[in-house]
CSV table of C-alpha atoms in Angstrom, one decimal:
chain,number,residue,atom,x,y,z
A,1,UNK,CA,-35.0,0.0,31.8
A,2,UNK,CA,-35.2,-3.2,29.9
A,3,UNK,CA,-35.0,-1.2,26.7
A,4,UNK,CA,-31.9,0.7,28.0
A,5,UNK,CA,-30.2,-2.6,28.8
A,6,UNK,CA,-31.0,-4.1,25.4
A,7,UNK,CA,-29.7,-0.9,23.8
A,8,UNK,CA,-26.5,-1.1,25.8
A,9,UNK,CA,-26.0,-4.7,24.8
A,10,UNK,CA,-26.4,-3.8,21.2
A,11,UNK,CA,-23.9,-1.0,21.6
A,12,UNK,CA,-21.4,-3.3,23.1
A,13,UNK,CA,-21.6,-5.5,20.1
A,14,UNK,CA,-21.2,-2.8,17.6
A,15,UNK,CA,-17.5,-3.6,16.8
A,16,UNK,CA,-18.5,-7.1,16.0
A,17,UNK,CA,-21.7,-6.8,14.1
A,18,UNK,CA,-21.8,-5.7,10.5
A,19,UNK,CA,-25.1,-3.8,10.3
A,20,UNK,CA,-27.1,-4.5,7.2
A,21,UNK,CA,-26.6,-1.7,4.8
A,22,UNK,CA,-29.7,0.4,4.0
A,23,UNK,CA,-28.7,0.4,0.4
A,24,UNK,CA,-28.8,-3.2,-0.8
A,25,UNK,CA,-26.5,-2.8,-3.7
A,26,UNK,CA,-23.1,-4.5,-3.3
A,27,UNK,CA,-20.0,-2.3,-2.7
A,28,UNK,CA,-18.7,-3.3,-6.1
A,29,UNK,CA,-21.8,-2.1,-7.9
A,30,UNK,CA,-21.7,1.1,-5.9
A,31,UNK,CA,-18.0,1.6,-6.8
A,32,UNK,CA,-18.8,1.0,-10.5
A,33,UNK,CA,-21.5,3.6,-10.3
A,34,UNK,CA,-19.1,6.0,-8.4
A,35,UNK,CA,-16.5,5.5,-11.1
A,36,UNK,CA,-19.1,6.5,-13.7
A,37,UNK,CA,-19.5,9.8,-11.9
A,38,UNK,CA,-22.4,9.0,-9.5
A,39,UNK,CA,-21.8,10.9,-6.3
A,40,UNK,CA,-24.6,9.3,-4.3
A,41,UNK,CA,-22.8,6.0,-4.8
A,42,UNK,CA,-19.8,7.5,-3.0
A,43,UNK,CA,-22.1,8.7,-0.2
A,44,UNK,CA,-23.5,5.2,0.2
A,45,UNK,CA,-20.0,3.7,0.3
A,46,UNK,CA,-18.9,6.3,2.8
A,47,UNK,CA,-21.9,5.8,5.1
A,48,UNK,CA,-21.4,2.1,4.9
A,49,UNK,CA,-17.7,2.0,5.6
A,50,UNK,CA,-16.6,5.2,7.3
A,51,UNK,CA,-17.4,4.1,10.9
A,52,UNK,CA,-15.8,0.6,10.7
A,53,UNK,CA,-12.8,2.1,8.9
A,54,UNK,CA,-12.3,4.8,11.5
A,55,UNK,CA,-12.5,2.1,14.2
A,56,UNK,CA,-9.9,0.0,12.3
A,57,UNK,CA,-7.6,2.9,12.0
A,58,UNK,CA,-8.1,3.8,15.7
A,59,UNK,CA,-7.1,0.3,16.6
A,60,UNK,CA,-4.2,0.2,14.2
A,61,UNK,CA,-2.8,3.6,15.1
A,62,UNK,CA,-3.8,3.6,18.8
A,63,UNK,CA,-5.2,7.1,18.5
A,64,UNK,CA,-8.7,8.3,18.0
A,65,UNK,CA,-7.6,11.8,16.9
A,66,UNK,CA,-5.2,10.4,14.4
A,67,UNK,CA,-7.9,8.0,13.2
A,68,UNK,CA,-10.1,10.9,12.1
A,69,UNK,CA,-7.3,12.3,10.0
A,70,UNK,CA,-6.4,8.9,8.6
A,71,UNK,CA,-10.1,8.2,7.7
A,72,UNK,CA,-10.3,11.5,5.9
A,73,UNK,CA,-7.0,10.8,4.0
A,74,UNK,CA,-8.2,7.3,3.1
A,75,UNK,CA,-11.5,8.4,1.6
A,76,UNK,CA,-9.7,11.2,-0.2
A,77,UNK,CA,-7.4,8.5,-1.7
A,78,UNK,CA,-10.5,6.5,-2.7
A,79,UNK,CA,-11.8,9.5,-4.7
A,80,UNK,CA,-8.4,10.2,-6.3
A,81,UNK,CA,-7.7,6.6,-7.0
A,82,UNK,CA,-11.1,5.4,-8.2
A,83,UNK,CA,-9.7,5.1,-11.7
A,84,UNK,CA,-7.4,2.4,-10.4
A,85,UNK,CA,-10.2,0.2,-9.1
A,86,UNK,CA,-10.5,-2.8,-11.4
A,87,UNK,CA,-13.6,-4.5,-12.4
A,88,UNK,CA,-14.0,-7.8,-10.6
A,89,UNK,CA,-12.0,-6.5,-7.6
A,90,UNK,CA,-13.5,-6.6,-4.2
A,91,UNK,CA,-14.0,-3.1,-2.7
A,92,UNK,CA,-13.5,-3.8,1.0
A,93,UNK,CA,-10.0,-5.2,0.8
A,94,UNK,CA,-9.1,-2.4,-1.5
A,95,UNK,CA,-10.4,0.2,0.9
A,96,UNK,CA,-8.6,-1.4,3.9
A,97,UNK,CA,-5.4,-1.6,1.8
A,98,UNK,CA,-5.6,2.1,1.3
A,99,UNK,CA,-6.4,2.7,5.0
A,100,UNK,CA,-3.4,0.6,6.0
A,101,UNK,CA,-1.1,2.4,3.6
A,102,UNK,CA,-2.3,5.8,5.0
A,103,UNK,CA,-1.6,4.6,8.6
A,104,UNK,CA,1.8,3.1,7.8
A,105,UNK,CA,2.9,6.2,5.9
A,106,UNK,CA,1.7,8.5,8.8
A,107,UNK,CA,3.5,6.3,11.3
A,108,UNK,CA,6.7,6.4,9.3
A,109,UNK,CA,6.5,10.1,9.1
A,110,UNK,CA,5.8,10.5,12.8
A,111,UNK,CA,8.3,8.0,14.1
A,112,UNK,CA,9.3,10.1,17.0
A,113,UNK,CA,5.8,10.6,18.2
A,114,UNK,CA,4.2,8.1,20.6
A,115,UNK,CA,1.1,6.6,19.1
A,116,UNK,CA,0.4,4.4,22.0
A,117,UNK,CA,-2.5,4.5,24.5
A,118,UNK,CA,-3.8,7.8,23.4
A,119,UNK,CA,-7.3,6.4,23.1
A,120,UNK,CA,-9.8,8.0,25.3
A,121,UNK,CA,-12.5,6.2,27.2
A,122,UNK,CA,-15.5,5.6,25.0
A,123,UNK,CA,-19.2,5.4,25.0
A,124,UNK,CA,-19.2,1.8,23.7
A,125,UNK,CA,-20.4,-0.5,26.5
A,126,UNK,CA,-20.2,2.3,29.0
A,127,UNK,CA,-23.1,0.8,31.0
A,128,UNK,CA,-21.1,-2.4,31.5
A,129,UNK,CA,-18.5,-2.9,34.1
A,130,UNK,CA,-15.3,-2.4,32.1
A,131,UNK,CA,-11.9,-3.9,32.7
A,132,UNK,CA,-9.9,-0.7,31.9
A,133,UNK,CA,-6.6,-2.3,33.0
A,134,UNK,CA,-7.0,-5.0,30.5
A,135,UNK,CA,-8.1,-2.6,27.8
A,136,UNK,CA,-5.1,-0.4,28.3
A,137,UNK,CA,-2.8,-3.5,28.4
A,138,UNK,CA,-4.3,-4.7,25.2
A,139,UNK,CA,-3.9,-1.3,23.5
A,140,UNK,CA,-0.2,-1.2,24.5
A,141,UNK,CA,0.3,-4.8,23.5
A,142,UNK,CA,-1.3,-4.2,20.1
A,143,UNK,CA,0.9,-1.1,19.5
A,144,UNK,CA,4.0,-3.2,20.2
A,145,UNK,CA,3.3,-5.7,17.4
A,146,UNK,CA,5.0,-5.3,14.0
A,147,UNK,CA,2.7,-3.5,11.6
A,148,UNK,CA,2.0,-6.5,9.4
A,149,UNK,CA,1.0,-8.7,12.4
A,150,UNK,CA,-1.1,-5.9,13.9
A,151,UNK,CA,-3.0,-5.1,10.7
A,152,UNK,CA,-3.7,-8.9,10.2
A,153,UNK,CA,-5.0,-9.2,13.7
A,154,UNK,CA,-7.1,-6.0,13.8
A,155,UNK,CA,-8.7,-6.7,10.4
A,156,UNK,CA,-9.4,-10.4,11.3
A,157,UNK,CA,-10.2,-10.3,15.0
A,158,UNK,CA,-11.9,-6.9,15.2
A,159,UNK,CA,-13.2,-6.0,11.8
A,160,UNK,CA,-14.3,-9.4,10.7
A,161,UNK,CA,-12.4,-9.6,7.4
A,162,UNK,CA,-11.7,-13.1,6.1
A,163,UNK,CA,-8.0,-14.1,5.6
A,164,UNK,CA,-8.7,-14.1,1.8
A,165,UNK,CA,-9.8,-10.4,2.1
A,166,UNK,CA,-6.9,-9.5,4.3
A,167,UNK,CA,-4.5,-11.2,1.8
A,168,UNK,CA,-6.0,-9.1,-1.0
A,169,UNK,CA,-5.7,-5.9,1.1
A,170,UNK,CA,-2.1,-6.7,2.1
A,171,UNK,CA,-1.0,-7.9,-1.3
A,172,UNK,CA,0.2,-11.1,0.3
A,173,UNK,CA,-0.8,-14.8,0.0
A,174,UNK,CA,-3.5,-16.1,2.3
A,175,UNK,CA,-1.0,-18.4,4.0
A,176,UNK,CA,1.3,-15.5,4.7
A,177,UNK,CA,-1.5,-13.6,6.3
A,178,UNK,CA,-2.4,-16.6,8.5
A,179,UNK,CA,1.2,-17.0,9.6
A,180,UNK,CA,1.3,-13.3,10.4
A,181,UNK,CA,-1.9,-13.4,12.4
A,182,UNK,CA,-0.7,-16.6,14.2
A,183,UNK,CA,2.6,-15.0,15.2
A,184,UNK,CA,0.8,-11.9,16.2
A,185,UNK,CA,-1.5,-13.8,18.5
A,186,UNK,CA,1.4,-15.7,20.0
A,187,UNK,CA,3.2,-12.4,20.6
A,188,UNK,CA,0.0,-10.8,22.1
A,189,UNK,CA,-0.3,-13.8,24.5
A,190,UNK,CA,3.4,-13.3,25.4
A,191,UNK,CA,2.9,-9.6,26.0
A,192,UNK,CA,-0.2,-10.1,28.1
A,193,UNK,CA,1.1,-13.1,30.0
A,194,UNK,CA,2.1,-11.2,33.1
A,195,UNK,CA,-1.3,-9.4,33.2
A,196,UNK,CA,-3.0,-12.7,32.6
A,197,UNK,CA,-1.2,-14.3,35.6
A,198,UNK,CA,-1.9,-11.3,37.7
A,199,UNK,CA,-5.6,-11.1,37.0
A,200,UNK,CA,-6.6,-14.7,36.4
A,201,UNK,CA,-8.1,-16.4,39.4
B,1,UNK,CA,-8.8,-12.3,33.0
B,2,UNK,CA,-10.6,-15.7,33.1
B,3,UNK,CA,-11.9,-16.2,29.6
B,4,UNK,CA,-9.7,-18.6,27.6
B,5,UNK,CA,-11.4,-17.6,24.3
B,6,UNK,CA,-10.2,-14.0,24.0
B,7,UNK,CA,-8.0,-14.8,21.1
B,8,UNK,CA,-10.4,-17.3,19.5
B,9,UNK,CA,-13.0,-16.8,16.8
B,10,UNK,CA,-15.9,-16.2,19.3
B,11,UNK,CA,-19.4,-15.1,18.2
B,12,UNK,CA,-21.3,-12.1,19.2
B,13,UNK,CA,-23.4,-14.0,21.7
B,14,UNK,CA,-20.3,-15.0,23.6
B,15,UNK,CA,-18.9,-11.4,23.5
B,16,UNK,CA,-22.2,-9.9,24.7
B,17,UNK,CA,-22.0,-12.1,27.9
B,18,UNK,CA,-18.2,-12.0,28.5
B,19,UNK,CA,-16.5,-9.1,30.2
B,20,UNK,CA,-13.0,-10.2,29.1
B,21,UNK,CA,-13.9,-10.3,25.4
B,22,UNK,CA,-15.7,-7.0,25.7
B,23,UNK,CA,-12.6,-5.5,27.3
B,24,UNK,CA,-10.5,-6.7,24.4
B,25,UNK,CA,-13.1,-5.4,21.9
B,26,UNK,CA,-13.3,-2.1,23.6
B,27,UNK,CA,-9.6,-1.8,23.9
B,28,UNK,CA,-9.5,0.9,21.3
B,29,UNK,CA,-13.1,1.2,20.4
B,30,UNK,CA,-14.2,4.7,19.5
B,31,UNK,CA,-17.0,7.0,20.4
B,32,UNK,CA,-19.5,8.0,17.7
B,33,UNK,CA,-17.8,10.7,15.7
B,34,UNK,CA,-19.2,13.3,13.3
B,35,UNK,CA,-18.4,11.2,10.2
B,36,UNK,CA,-19.7,13.7,7.7
B,37,UNK,CA,-16.9,16.1,8.7
B,38,UNK,CA,-14.4,13.4,7.5
B,39,UNK,CA,-16.0,13.4,4.0
B,40,UNK,CA,-15.5,17.1,3.2
B,41,UNK,CA,-12.0,16.8,1.6
B,42,UNK,CA,-13.2,13.8,-0.5
B,43,UNK,CA,-16.2,15.8,-1.7
B,44,UNK,CA,-14.1,18.8,-2.5
B,45,UNK,CA,-11.8,16.6,-4.6
B,46,UNK,CA,-14.8,15.0,-6.3
B,47,UNK,CA,-16.1,18.4,-7.2
B,48,UNK,CA,-12.8,19.5,-8.7
B,49,UNK,CA,-12.2,16.2,-10.5
B,50,UNK,CA,-15.6,14.6,-11.3
B,51,UNK,CA,-14.1,12.2,-13.9
B,52,UNK,CA,-12.1,9.2,-12.9
B,53,UNK,CA,-8.7,8.8,-14.5
B,54,UNK,CA,-7.4,5.4,-15.3
B,55,UNK,CA,-3.8,4.4,-14.4
B,56,UNK,CA,-3.2,3.6,-18.0
B,57,UNK,CA,-3.1,7.3,-18.7
B,58,UNK,CA,-0.2,7.7,-16.3
B,59,UNK,CA,1.6,4.7,-17.9
B,60,UNK,CA,1.2,6.1,-21.4
B,61,UNK,CA,2.6,9.5,-20.3
B,62,UNK,CA,5.6,7.8,-18.8
B,63,UNK,CA,6.0,5.7,-21.9
B,64,UNK,CA,5.8,8.8,-24.0
B,65,UNK,CA,8.5,10.5,-22.0
B,66,UNK,CA,10.8,7.5,-22.2
B,67,UNK,CA,10.4,7.1,-25.9
B,68,UNK,CA,10.7,10.9,-26.5
B,69,UNK,CA,14.0,10.9,-24.6
B,70,UNK,CA,15.3,7.8,-26.6
B,71,UNK,CA,14.3,9.3,-29.9
B,72,UNK,CA,15.8,12.7,-29.0
B,73,UNK,CA,19.0,11.1,-27.9
B,74,UNK,CA,19.3,9.0,-31.1
B,75,UNK,CA,18.8,12.2,-33.2
B,76,UNK,CA,21.4,14.1,-31.3
B,77,UNK,CA,24.1,11.5,-30.6
B,78,UNK,CA,26.3,10.0,-33.3
B,79,UNK,CA,25.8,6.4,-34.2
B,80,UNK,CA,28.8,4.1,-33.9
B,81,UNK,CA,29.0,0.4,-34.8
B,82,UNK,CA,32.1,-1.0,-33.0
B,83,UNK,CA,30.4,-2.0,-29.7
B,84,UNK,CA,28.8,-5.2,-31.0
B,85,UNK,CA,30.0,-8.3,-32.8
B,86,UNK,CA,27.3,-8.1,-35.5
B,87,UNK,CA,24.5,-5.9,-36.7
B,88,UNK,CA,21.9,-8.5,-35.7
B,89,UNK,CA,23.2,-8.6,-32.1
B,90,UNK,CA,23.4,-4.9,-32.0
B,91,UNK,CA,19.7,-4.5,-32.8
B,92,UNK,CA,18.7,-7.4,-30.6
B,93,UNK,CA,20.6,-5.9,-27.6
B,94,UNK,CA,19.0,-2.5,-28.3
B,95,UNK,CA,15.6,-4.0,-28.6
B,96,UNK,CA,16.0,-5.9,-25.3
B,97,UNK,CA,17.0,-2.7,-23.5
B,98,UNK,CA,14.0,-0.9,-25.0
B,99,UNK,CA,11.8,-3.6,-23.7
B,100,UNK,CA,13.3,-3.3,-20.2
B,101,UNK,CA,12.5,0.4,-20.3
B,102,UNK,CA,8.9,0.0,-21.6
B,103,UNK,CA,8.1,-2.8,-19.1
B,104,UNK,CA,9.7,-1.1,-16.1
B,105,UNK,CA,8.4,2.4,-16.5
B,106,UNK,CA,4.8,1.5,-17.6
B,107,UNK,CA,4.2,-1.3,-15.0
B,108,UNK,CA,5.5,0.9,-12.2
B,109,UNK,CA,2.2,2.8,-12.0
B,110,UNK,CA,-0.1,-0.1,-12.5
B,111,UNK,CA,-2.3,-1.6,-9.8
B,112,UNK,CA,-0.3,-3.8,-7.5
B,113,UNK,CA,-1.0,-7.1,-9.1
B,114,UNK,CA,0.4,-5.8,-12.5
B,115,UNK,CA,3.6,-4.2,-11.2
B,116,UNK,CA,6.4,-6.3,-12.6
B,117,UNK,CA,9.6,-5.9,-10.5
B,118,UNK,CA,10.6,-9.5,-10.9
B,119,UNK,CA,10.1,-9.7,-14.7
B,120,UNK,CA,11.8,-6.3,-15.1
B,121,UNK,CA,14.7,-7.4,-13.0
B,122,UNK,CA,14.9,-10.7,-14.9
B,123,UNK,CA,14.8,-8.9,-18.2
B,124,UNK,CA,17.5,-6.5,-16.9
B,125,UNK,CA,19.8,-9.5,-16.2
B,126,UNK,CA,19.0,-11.1,-19.6
B,127,UNK,CA,19.7,-7.9,-21.4
B,128,UNK,CA,22.9,-7.4,-19.4
B,129,UNK,CA,24.1,-10.9,-20.3
B,130,UNK,CA,23.1,-10.3,-23.9
B,131,UNK,CA,25.0,-7.0,-24.1
B,132,UNK,CA,28.1,-8.6,-22.6
B,133,UNK,CA,27.8,-11.6,-24.9
B,134,UNK,CA,27.3,-9.5,-28.0
B,135,UNK,CA,30.2,-7.1,-27.2
B,136,UNK,CA,33.0,-7.0,-29.7
B,137,UNK,CA,35.8,-6.4,-27.2
B,138,UNK,CA,36.9,-3.4,-29.2
B,139,UNK,CA,38.9,-0.9,-27.1
B,140,UNK,CA,37.9,2.6,-28.0
B,141,UNK,CA,40.1,4.0,-25.2
B,142,UNK,CA,37.1,5.7,-23.5
B,143,UNK,CA,37.4,6.5,-19.8
B,144,UNK,CA,33.7,5.7,-19.3
B,145,UNK,CA,32.8,9.0,-17.7
B,146,UNK,CA,31.0,10.2,-20.8
B,147,UNK,CA,29.0,7.0,-20.9
B,148,UNK,CA,28.0,7.4,-17.2
B,149,UNK,CA,27.0,11.0,-17.8
B,150,UNK,CA,25.0,10.1,-20.9
B,151,UNK,CA,23.3,7.2,-19.2
B,152,UNK,CA,22.3,9.2,-16.0
B,153,UNK,CA,21.5,12.4,-18.0
B,154,UNK,CA,19.1,10.5,-20.3
B,155,UNK,CA,17.6,8.7,-17.3
B,156,UNK,CA,16.9,12.0,-15.5
B,157,UNK,CA,13.7,13.1,-17.2
B,158,UNK,CA,11.9,9.6,-17.3
B,159,UNK,CA,13.0,9.2,-13.6
B,160,UNK,CA,11.6,12.5,-12.6
B,161,UNK,CA,8.4,11.8,-14.4
B,162,UNK,CA,8.1,8.4,-12.8
B,163,UNK,CA,8.7,9.8,-9.3
B,164,UNK,CA,6.0,12.4,-9.7
B,165,UNK,CA,3.6,9.7,-11.0
B,166,UNK,CA,4.5,7.4,-8.2
B,167,UNK,CA,3.2,9.9,-5.7
B,168,UNK,CA,-0.2,8.8,-6.9
B,169,UNK,CA,0.3,5.3,-5.5
B,170,UNK,CA,1.3,4.1,-2.0
B,171,UNK,CA,5.0,3.8,-1.4
B,172,UNK,CA,6.4,0.5,-2.5
B,173,UNK,CA,10.2,0.0,-2.9
B,174,UNK,CA,9.6,-2.6,-5.6
B,175,UNK,CA,7.5,-0.2,-7.7
B,176,UNK,CA,10.2,2.5,-7.4
B,177,UNK,CA,12.9,0.0,-8.3
B,178,UNK,CA,11.0,-1.1,-11.4
B,179,UNK,CA,10.5,2.6,-12.4
B,180,UNK,CA,14.2,3.3,-11.9
B,181,UNK,CA,15.4,0.4,-13.9
B,182,UNK,CA,13.0,1.4,-16.7
B,183,UNK,CA,14.2,5.0,-16.6
B,184,UNK,CA,17.8,3.9,-16.5
B,185,UNK,CA,17.3,1.8,-19.6
B,186,UNK,CA,16.5,4.9,-21.7
B,187,UNK,CA,20.1,5.9,-21.6
B,188,UNK,CA,21.3,2.4,-22.3
B,189,UNK,CA,19.2,2.2,-25.5
B,190,UNK,CA,21.0,5.2,-26.7
B,191,UNK,CA,24.4,4.0,-25.6
B,192,UNK,CA,23.9,0.7,-27.5
B,193,UNK,CA,24.0,2.7,-30.7
B,194,UNK,CA,26.3,5.6,-29.6
B,195,UNK,CA,29.2,4.1,-27.6
B,196,UNK,CA,32.0,2.6,-29.6
B,197,UNK,CA,33.7,0.7,-26.7
B,198,UNK,CA,33.0,-3.1,-26.8
B,199,UNK,CA,35.0,-4.2,-23.8
B,200,UNK,CA,33.0,-6.2,-21.3
B,201,UNK,CA,34.6,-4.3,-18.3
B,202,UNK,CA,33.6,-1.0,-19.8
B,203,UNK,CA,30.0,-2.2,-20.5
B,204,UNK,CA,29.7,-3.6,-17.0
B,205,UNK,CA,31.1,-0.6,-15.1
B,206,UNK,CA,29.9,2.3,-17.2
B,207,UNK,CA,26.8,1.1,-18.9
B,208,UNK,CA,25.1,-1.5,-16.6
B,209,UNK,CA,26.1,-0.2,-13.2
B,210,UNK,CA,24.6,3.2,-13.7
B,211,UNK,CA,21.2,1.6,-14.5
B,212,UNK,CA,21.3,-0.2,-11.1
B,213,UNK,CA,22.3,3.1,-9.5
B,214,UNK,CA,19.2,4.8,-11.1
B,215,UNK,CA,17.1,1.9,-9.7
B,216,UNK,CA,18.5,2.5,-6.2
B,217,UNK,CA,18.1,6.3,-6.6
B,218,UNK,CA,14.5,5.9,-7.5
B,219,UNK,CA,13.8,4.0,-4.3
B,220,UNK,CA,15.6,6.6,-2.2
B,221,UNK,CA,13.9,9.5,-3.9
B,222,UNK,CA,10.4,8.0,-3.7
B,223,UNK,CA,10.9,7.3,0.0
B,224,UNK,CA,11.7,11.0,0.6
B,225,UNK,CA,8.7,12.5,-1.2
B,226,UNK,CA,5.3,12.6,0.2
B,227,UNK,CA,2.4,10.4,-1.1
B,228,UNK,CA,-0.6,12.0,-2.6
B,229,UNK,CA,-2.7,8.9,-3.1
B,230,UNK,CA,-2.4,5.7,-1.0
B,231,UNK,CA,-4.0,3.2,-3.4
B,232,UNK,CA,-2.2,-0.1,-3.8
């Protein structure tokens, strides 16, 4: 019972904890090896980043089903564009830049489709009492943010990227990203204000 | 919702004990997927193309197309000397347009930090001013239609090549604009040596304006076509 509770606690923290990679080589070393034709390096990069990236894309797009397609497209782009990866560049912001571009492109092409609140209930933290109303409100609020603000918030707040890394991924200055995140948080607060008033004791 | 820290930088310990923060985190959290299934396309691609290709190869191809078009145009079109005030200005103006073409087209496929929309646009302005300043004012009595057709015709091939190459990077209007200005300059290099009209109005309307039109066309075309690779 105690074990189950501990396991559940750990599961609930998954979105926030970067698990230590089994392969101790840095992403950049793996990427260099991958560019030299080593497929196992790609496998290591995939197993290290696929789950967090899929989670990021689910949050960004608001759709789990779409997140699978986007993750697949993002890693396909990583393979196709590996010759564009420059020495000295950090891998994670590059990967998230690709993922964000995939999501934005897909969103642009599916403008008429609703990408909001398609996310199904999940296993994460299922053993805890969950505030599904707030979760749904949060998803809807996130989907209403402009893309640039949403990506800054999701990468920073949920995926733990630093502002410097987000700036690299977005091709913007660090201060611009901070402003975007700040404005995004302001807007989120505004969007959630009614719910906040309703639920707060 | 009672936690006032839901939008703050809270640590994992706080989240583990806070239902509000967990709710925010779980808002769109996902169940464990079969991740290996998401790798199949990438592995297939890797099997088909085991060697990485540098972006410089794309840039060199585009540069080759641009220079081939310019050389072919110079071989086919007659050379006239009336457009400029002096031979030196004529060559200077031609060289500056060639530079716009080379910079624009080759940087358009570079990694994001090397794309040069601002330098290309600045060089376009400088070259335009140089062309106008170097013009002789000679009235060859041309309607200008021929110049526009030549300019756009010579830009077509480099533009098409650039649009195809730009499918291999994520959509970026600045990139497409840079490629368009570069492609449009191919025609202008040829017109520097071929067109006899040296009136400023002729040069502005029938030489420079079409280059801007090619830049705008490049953005519109790139927006329409699908992206193959989403790298920055």
